[in-house]
Amino acid sequence: MYIFRCLIFIPVVLFFTHCTPSGTPNLLPELSLCDSAVAMFYDTPGNPRFFKMTKVYDKGKLTAIANAANQPAAITERSCNTQGKIYFYGSKGEVFVLYFTYDAACKSLSFIKTGQKYEAILPASVYDILEKEKKIAYEPGSR
C-alpha cells in the first residue's frame, strides 16, 4: 500500500511543480494604480533613438499589461533586443517603465527592480494590444 501511495503522490507533485511558473509574482503592484501610459515603439529594435509613440488611457488595456507584468518574473541575463518600452504614470507623478520584446525567441516584458532585471512572459493578449497600439503610433511632435 505504501508503494502504491508513493507511485501516485510523486507524479502529482511533479505535475504541480512543473505547471507552476518559476519566478516572483506581483513585483510591480503599483501598476494597477496607474491611470495612463505612453507606449514607445523603436524604429530599430534595441535602439531607442528613433521611435513612434502612442498614449494609452484605456483602463482595460492598462490592466491587461499590468497583470502580465505581475505574473511570476525571474531575474534574467538574456540579451534580447527590446522593441519598445511603456511608461506607466501613477497618480502622484511616479513613472514605472516596462520594456517589451516580441521576437519569437524572446517574447517578454522586462523591468528593473532593486537593481535587477526581471523578465515575465509576454502573453498573446498583451502582444495583440501592443500591435494595435503600434498601428496608431506617431512620431513625437507630429501631432
Coordinates of N, CA and C in Angstrom, one line a residue:
M1 N 0.8 -1.2 0.0 CA 0.0 0.0 0.0 C 0.9 1.3 0.0
Y2 N 2.0 1.2 0.8 CA 2.9 2.4 0.9 C 3.5 2.7 -0.5
I3 N 3.9 1.7 -1.2 CA 4.5 1.9 -2.5 C 3.5 2.5 -3.5
F4 N 2.2 2.0 -3.4 CA 1.2 2.5 -4.3 C 0.9 4.0 -4.0
R5 N 0.9 4.4 -2.8 CA 0.7 5.8 -2.4 C 1.9 6.7 -3.0
C6 N 3.1 6.2 -2.9 CA 4.2 6.9 -3.4 C 4.2 7.0 -4.9
L7 N 3.7 6.0 -5.5 CA 3.7 6.0 -7.0 C 2.6 7.0 -7.5
I8 N 1.6 7.3 -6.7 CA 0.6 8.3 -7.1 C 1.0 9.6 -6.7
F9 N 1.6 9.8 -5.5 CA 1.9 11.1 -4.9 C 3.1 11.7 -5.7
I10 N 4.1 11.0 -6.0 CA 5.2 11.6 -6.7 C 4.8 12.2 -8.1
P11 N 4.1 11.6 -8.9 CA 3.7 12.2 -10.2 C 2.8 13.4 -10.0
V12 N 2.0 13.4 -9.0 CA 1.1 14.5 -8.7 C 1.9 15.7 -8.3
V13 N 2.9 15.5 -7.4 CA 3.8 16.6 -7.0 C 4.6 17.2 -8.2
L14 N 5.1 16.3 -9.0 CA 5.8 16.7 -10.2 C 5.0 17.5 -11.2
F15 N 3.7 17.1 -11.3 CA 2.8 17.7 -12.2 C 2.6 19.2 -11.8
F16 N 2.3 19.4 -10.5 CA 2.0 20.7 -10.0 C 3.2 21.6 -9.9
T17 N 4.4 21.1 -9.7 CA 5.6 21.9 -9.7 C 6.0 22.2 -11.1
H18 N 5.8 21.4 -12.0 CA 6.1 21.6 -13.4 C 5.2 22.7 -14.0
C19 N 3.9 22.8 -13.6 CA 3.0 23.7 -14.2 C 3.0 25.1 -13.5
T20 N 3.7 25.2 -12.4 CA 3.8 26.5 -11.7 C 4.9 27.3 -12.3
P21 N 4.6 28.5 -12.9 CA 5.7 29.3 -13.5 C 6.7 29.7 -12.4
S22 N 8.0 29.6 -12.8 CA 9.0 30.0 -11.8 C 9.1 31.5 -11.8
G23 N 9.6 32.0 -10.6 CA 9.8 33.5 -10.5 C 9.0 34.0 -9.4
T24 N 9.1 35.3 -9.2 CA 8.4 36.0 -8.1 C 7.2 36.8 -8.7
P25 N 6.0 36.5 -8.2 CA 4.9 37.3 -8.7 C 4.7 38.6 -8.1
N26 N 3.9 39.5 -8.7 CA 3.5 40.8 -8.2 C 4.6 41.7 -7.7
L27 N 5.6 41.8 -8.6 CA 6.8 42.7 -8.3 C 6.5 44.2 -8.5
L28 N 5.4 44.5 -9.3 CA 5.0 45.8 -9.7 C 3.6 46.1 -9.3
P29 N 3.1 45.9 -8.1 CA 1.7 46.1 -7.8 C 1.2 47.5 -8.0
E30 N 2.1 48.5 -8.0 CA 1.8 49.9 -8.2 C 1.2 50.2 -9.7
L31 N 1.5 49.3 -10.6 CA 1.0 49.4 -12.0 C -0.5 49.4 -12.0
S32 N -1.1 48.7 -11.1 CA -2.6 48.6 -11.0 C -3.2 50.0 -10.7
L33 N -2.5 50.9 -10.1 CA -3.0 52.2 -9.7 C -2.7 53.3 -10.8
C34 N -2.0 52.9 -11.8 CA -1.7 53.9 -12.9 C -2.9 54.2 -13.7
D35 N -3.1 55.4 -14.2 CA -4.2 55.8 -15.0 C -3.9 56.1 -16.4
S36 N -2.6 56.0 -16.8 CA -2.3 56.3 -18.2 C -0.9 55.7 -18.4
A37 N -0.6 55.6 -19.7 CA 0.8 55.2 -20.1 C 1.1 55.7 -21.5
V38 N 2.4 55.7 -21.8 CA 2.9 56.0 -23.1 C 3.7 54.8 -23.6
A39 N 3.3 54.3 -24.8 CA 4.0 53.2 -25.4 C 4.9 53.7 -26.5
M40 N 6.1 53.3 -26.4 CA 7.1 53.7 -27.4 C 7.6 52.5 -28.2
F41 N 7.5 52.6 -29.5 CA 7.9 51.5 -30.4 C 9.2 52.0 -31.2
Y42 N 10.3 51.3 -31.0 CA 11.5 51.7 -31.6 C 11.5 51.4 -33.1
D43 N 12.0 52.3 -33.9 CA 12.1 52.0 -35.4 C 13.1 50.8 -35.6
T44 N 14.1 50.7 -34.8 CA 15.1 49.7 -34.9 C 15.2 49.0 -33.5
P45 N 14.9 47.7 -33.4 CA 14.9 47.0 -32.1 C 16.3 47.2 -31.5
G46 N 16.2 47.5 -30.2 CA 17.4 47.7 -29.4 C 18.0 49.2 -29.5
N47 N 17.4 50.0 -30.3 CA 17.9 51.4 -30.5 C 16.7 52.4 -30.2
P48 N 16.7 53.0 -29.0 CA 15.6 53.9 -28.6 C 15.7 55.3 -29.2
R49 N 16.7 55.5 -30.0 CA 16.9 56.9 -30.6 C 15.7 57.4 -31.4
F50 N 15.2 56.5 -32.3 CA 14.1 56.9 -33.2 C 12.9 56.0 -32.9
F51 N 11.8 56.6 -32.6 CA 10.6 55.8 -32.2 C 9.3 56.5 -32.6
K52 N 8.2 55.7 -32.5 CA 6.9 56.2 -32.6 C 6.2 55.9 -31.3
M53 N 5.2 56.7 -31.0 CA 4.6 56.6 -29.6 C 3.1 56.7 -29.7
T54 N 2.4 56.2 -28.7 CA 1.0 56.4 -28.5 C 0.7 56.5 -27.1
K55 N -0.4 57.2 -26.7 CA -0.8 57.4 -25.4 C -1.9 56.4 -25.1
V56 N -1.9 55.8 -23.9 CA -2.9 54.7 -23.6 C -3.6 55.2 -22.3
Y57 N -4.9 55.3 -22.5 CA -5.8 55.7 -21.4 C -6.8 54.6 -21.0
D58 N -7.0 53.7 -21.9 CA -8.0 52.6 -21.7 C -7.6 51.7 -20.5
K59 N -8.4 51.8 -19.5 CA -8.1 51.0 -18.2 C -8.0 49.5 -18.5
G60 N -8.8 49.0 -19.4 CA -8.7 47.6 -19.7 C -7.4 47.2 -20.3
K61 N -6.8 48.0 -21.2 CA -5.5 47.7 -21.7 C -4.4 47.9 -20.7
L62 N -4.5 48.9 -19.9 CA -3.5 49.1 -18.8 C -3.5 48.0 -17.8
T63 N -4.7 47.5 -17.5 CA -4.9 46.4 -16.5 C -4.3 45.1 -17.1
A64 N -4.6 44.9 -18.4 CA -4.0 43.6 -19.0 C -2.5 43.6 -19.0
I65 N -1.9 44.8 -19.3 CA -0.4 44.9 -19.4 C 0.1 44.7 -17.9
A66 N -0.5 45.4 -17.0 CA -0.1 45.4 -15.6 C -0.2 43.9 -15.1
N67 N -1.2 43.3 -15.3 CA -1.4 41.9 -14.9 C -0.3 41.0 -15.5
A68 N 0.0 41.2 -16.8 CA 1.1 40.4 -17.4 C 2.4 40.7 -16.7
A69 N 2.7 41.9 -16.4 CA 4.0 42.3 -15.8 C 4.1 41.7 -14.4
N70 N 2.9 41.5 -13.8 CA 2.9 41.0 -12.4 C 2.8 39.5 -12.3
Q71 N 2.8 38.8 -13.4 CA 2.9 37.3 -13.4 C 4.3 37.0 -12.8
P72 N 4.6 35.7 -12.5 CA 5.9 35.4 -11.9 C 7.0 35.9 -12.9
A73 N 7.9 36.6 -12.3 CA 9.1 37.2 -13.1 C 10.4 36.7 -12.5
A74 N 11.3 36.4 -13.3 CA 12.6 35.9 -12.8 C 13.7 36.8 -13.3
I75 N 14.8 36.8 -12.5 CA 16.0 37.6 -12.8 C 16.5 37.0 -14.1
T76 N 16.9 37.9 -15.0 CA 17.4 37.4 -16.3 C 18.7 38.1 -16.7
E77 N 19.4 37.4 -17.5 CA 20.6 38.0 -18.1 C 20.6 37.8 -19.6
R78 N 19.4 37.5 -20.1 CA 19.3 37.3 -21.6 C 19.6 38.7 -22.2
S79 N 20.1 38.6 -23.4 CA 20.4 39.9 -24.1 C 19.5 40.0 -25.4
C80 N 18.2 40.1 -25.1 CA 17.2 40.2 -26.2 C 17.1 41.7 -26.5
N81 N 17.0 42.1 -27.7 CA 16.8 43.5 -28.1 C 15.3 43.9 -27.8
T82 N 15.2 45.0 -27.0 CA 13.9 45.5 -26.8 C 13.3 46.1 -28.0
Q83 N 12.0 46.0 -28.2 CA 11.4 46.6 -29.3 C 10.6 47.9 -28.9
G84 N 10.6 48.1 -27.6 CA 10.0 49.4 -27.1 C 9.9 49.3 -25.6
K85 N 9.2 50.4 -25.1 CA 9.0 50.5 -23.7 C 7.7 51.2 -23.4
I86 N 7.2 51.0 -22.2 CA 5.9 51.6 -21.8 C 6.2 52.3 -20.5
Y87 N 5.9 53.6 -20.5 CA 5.9 54.4 -19.3 C 4.5 54.4 -18.7
F88 N 4.4 53.8 -17.5 CA 3.1 53.9 -16.7 C 3.2 55.1 -15.8
Y89 N 2.1 55.9 -15.8 CA 2.1 57.1 -14.9 C 1.2 56.9 -13.7
G90 N 1.7 57.1 -12.5 CA 0.9 57.0 -11.3 C 0.3 58.3 -11.0
S91 N -0.6 58.3 -10.0 CA -1.4 59.5 -9.7 C -0.6 60.5 -8.9
K92 N 0.5 60.1 -8.4 CA 1.4 61.0 -7.6 C 2.6 61.4 -8.4
G93 N 2.6 61.3 -9.7 CA 3.7 61.7 -10.5 C 4.8 60.6 -10.7
E94 N 4.5 59.4 -10.2 CA 5.5 58.3 -10.4 C 5.5 57.8 -11.8
V95 N 6.6 57.3 -12.2 CA 6.8 56.7 -13.5 C 7.4 55.3 -13.4
F96 N 6.7 54.3 -14.0 CA 7.2 53.0 -14.0 C 7.4 52.5 -15.4
V97 N 8.6 51.9 -15.6 CA 9.0 51.6 -17.0 C 9.0 50.0 -17.2
L98 N 8.3 49.6 -18.3 CA 8.3 48.2 -18.7 C 8.9 48.2 -20.1
Y99 N 9.8 47.2 -20.4 CA 10.3 47.1 -21.8 C 9.7 45.8 -22.3
F100 N 9.5 45.8 -23.6 CA 8.8 44.7 -24.3 C 9.6 44.2 -25.5
T101 N 9.6 42.9 -25.7 CA 10.2 42.2 -26.8 C 9.2 41.2 -27.3
Y102 N 9.0 41.2 -28.6 CA 8.1 40.1 -29.1 C 8.7 39.4 -30.3
D103 N 10.1 39.3 -30.2 CA 10.8 38.4 -31.1 C 10.4 37.0 -30.7
A104 N 10.4 36.1 -31.7 CA 9.9 34.7 -31.4 C 10.7 34.1 -30.3
A105 N 12.0 34.3 -30.2 CA 12.8 33.7 -29.1 C 12.7 34.4 -27.8
C106 N 12.2 35.6 -27.7 CA 12.3 36.4 -26.5 C 11.0 37.1 -26.1
K107 N 9.9 36.6 -26.4 CA 8.6 37.3 -26.1 C 8.5 37.5 -24.6
S108 N 8.7 38.8 -24.2 CA 8.7 39.0 -22.8 C 8.5 40.5 -22.5
L109 N 8.1 40.7 -21.2 CA 8.1 42.1 -20.6 C 9.2 42.1 -19.6
S110 N 10.0 43.1 -19.5 CA 11.1 43.2 -18.6 C 11.1 44.5 -17.9
F111 N 11.7 44.6 -16.7 CA 11.8 45.8 -15.9 C 12.9 45.6 -14.9
I112 N 13.3 46.8 -14.4 CA 14.4 46.8 -13.4 C 13.7 47.1 -12.0
K113 N 14.1 46.2 -11.1 CA 13.6 46.4 -9.7 C 14.8 46.1 -8.8
T114 N 15.0 47.0 -7.9 CA 16.2 46.9 -6.9 C 17.5 46.5 -7.6
G115 N 17.7 47.1 -8.8 CA 19.0 46.9 -9.5 C 19.1 45.6 -10.2
Q116 N 18.0 44.8 -10.3 CA 18.0 43.6 -11.0 C 17.0 43.7 -12.2
K117 N 17.4 43.1 -13.3 CA 16.5 43.0 -14.4 C 15.6 41.7 -14.3
Y118 N 14.3 41.9 -14.3 CA 13.4 40.8 -14.2 C 12.7 40.7 -15.6
E119 N 12.2 39.5 -15.8 CA 11.5 39.2 -17.1 C 10.3 38.3 -16.8
A120 N 9.2 38.7 -17.4 CA 7.9 37.9 -17.4 C 7.5 37.6 -18.8
I121 N 6.8 36.5 -18.9 CA 6.3 36.1 -20.2 C 5.3 37.1 -20.8
L122 N 5.4 37.4 -22.1 CA 4.5 38.3 -22.8 C 3.3 37.5 -23.3
P123 N 2.2 37.6 -22.7 CA 1.0 36.8 -23.2 C 0.6 37.3 -24.6
A124 N -0.1 36.4 -25.3 CA -0.6 36.7 -26.7 C -1.5 37.9 -26.6
S125 N -2.4 38.0 -25.6 CA -3.3 39.1 -25.5 C -2.7 40.4 -25.4
V126 N -1.6 40.5 -24.6 CA -0.8 41.7 -24.5 C -0.1 42.1 -25.8
Y127 N 0.4 41.0 -26.4 CA 1.1 41.2 -27.8 C 0.1 41.8 -28.7
D128 N -1.2 41.4 -28.7 CA -2.2 41.9 -29.6 C -2.5 43.4 -29.2
I129 N -2.5 43.7 -28.0 CA -2.7 45.1 -27.5 C -1.6 46.0 -28.1
L130 N -0.4 45.5 -27.9 CA 0.8 46.3 -28.4 C 0.8 46.4 -29.9
E131 N 0.4 45.4 -30.6 CA 0.3 45.5 -32.1 C -0.7 46.5 -32.5
K132 N -1.9 46.6 -31.9 CA -2.9 47.5 -32.2 C -2.4 49.0 -31.9
E133 N -1.8 49.1 -30.8 CA -1.2 50.4 -30.4 C -0.1 50.9 -31.4
K134 N 0.7 49.9 -31.8 CA 1.7 50.3 -32.8 C 1.2 50.8 -34.1
K135 N 0.0 50.3 -34.5 CA -0.6 50.7 -35.8 C -1.1 52.2 -35.7
I136 N -1.3 52.7 -34.5 CA -1.8 54.1 -34.4 C -0.7 55.0 -33.8
A137 N 0.5 54.5 -33.6 CA 1.6 55.3 -33.1 C 2.0 56.3 -34.1
Y138 N 2.6 57.4 -33.5 CA 3.0 58.5 -34.3 C 4.4 59.0 -33.8
E139 N 5.1 59.8 -34.7 CA 6.4 60.4 -34.3 C 6.1 61.5 -33.3
P140 N 6.9 61.6 -32.3 CA 6.7 62.7 -31.3 C 6.8 64.1 -32.0
G141 N 6.0 65.0 -31.6 CA 5.9 66.3 -32.3 C 5.2 66.4 -33.5
S142 N 4.6 65.3 -34.0 CA 3.9 65.3 -35.3 C 2.4 65.6 -35.1
R143 N 2.0 65.7 -33.8 CA 0.6 66.0 -33.5 C 0.5 67.2 -32.7

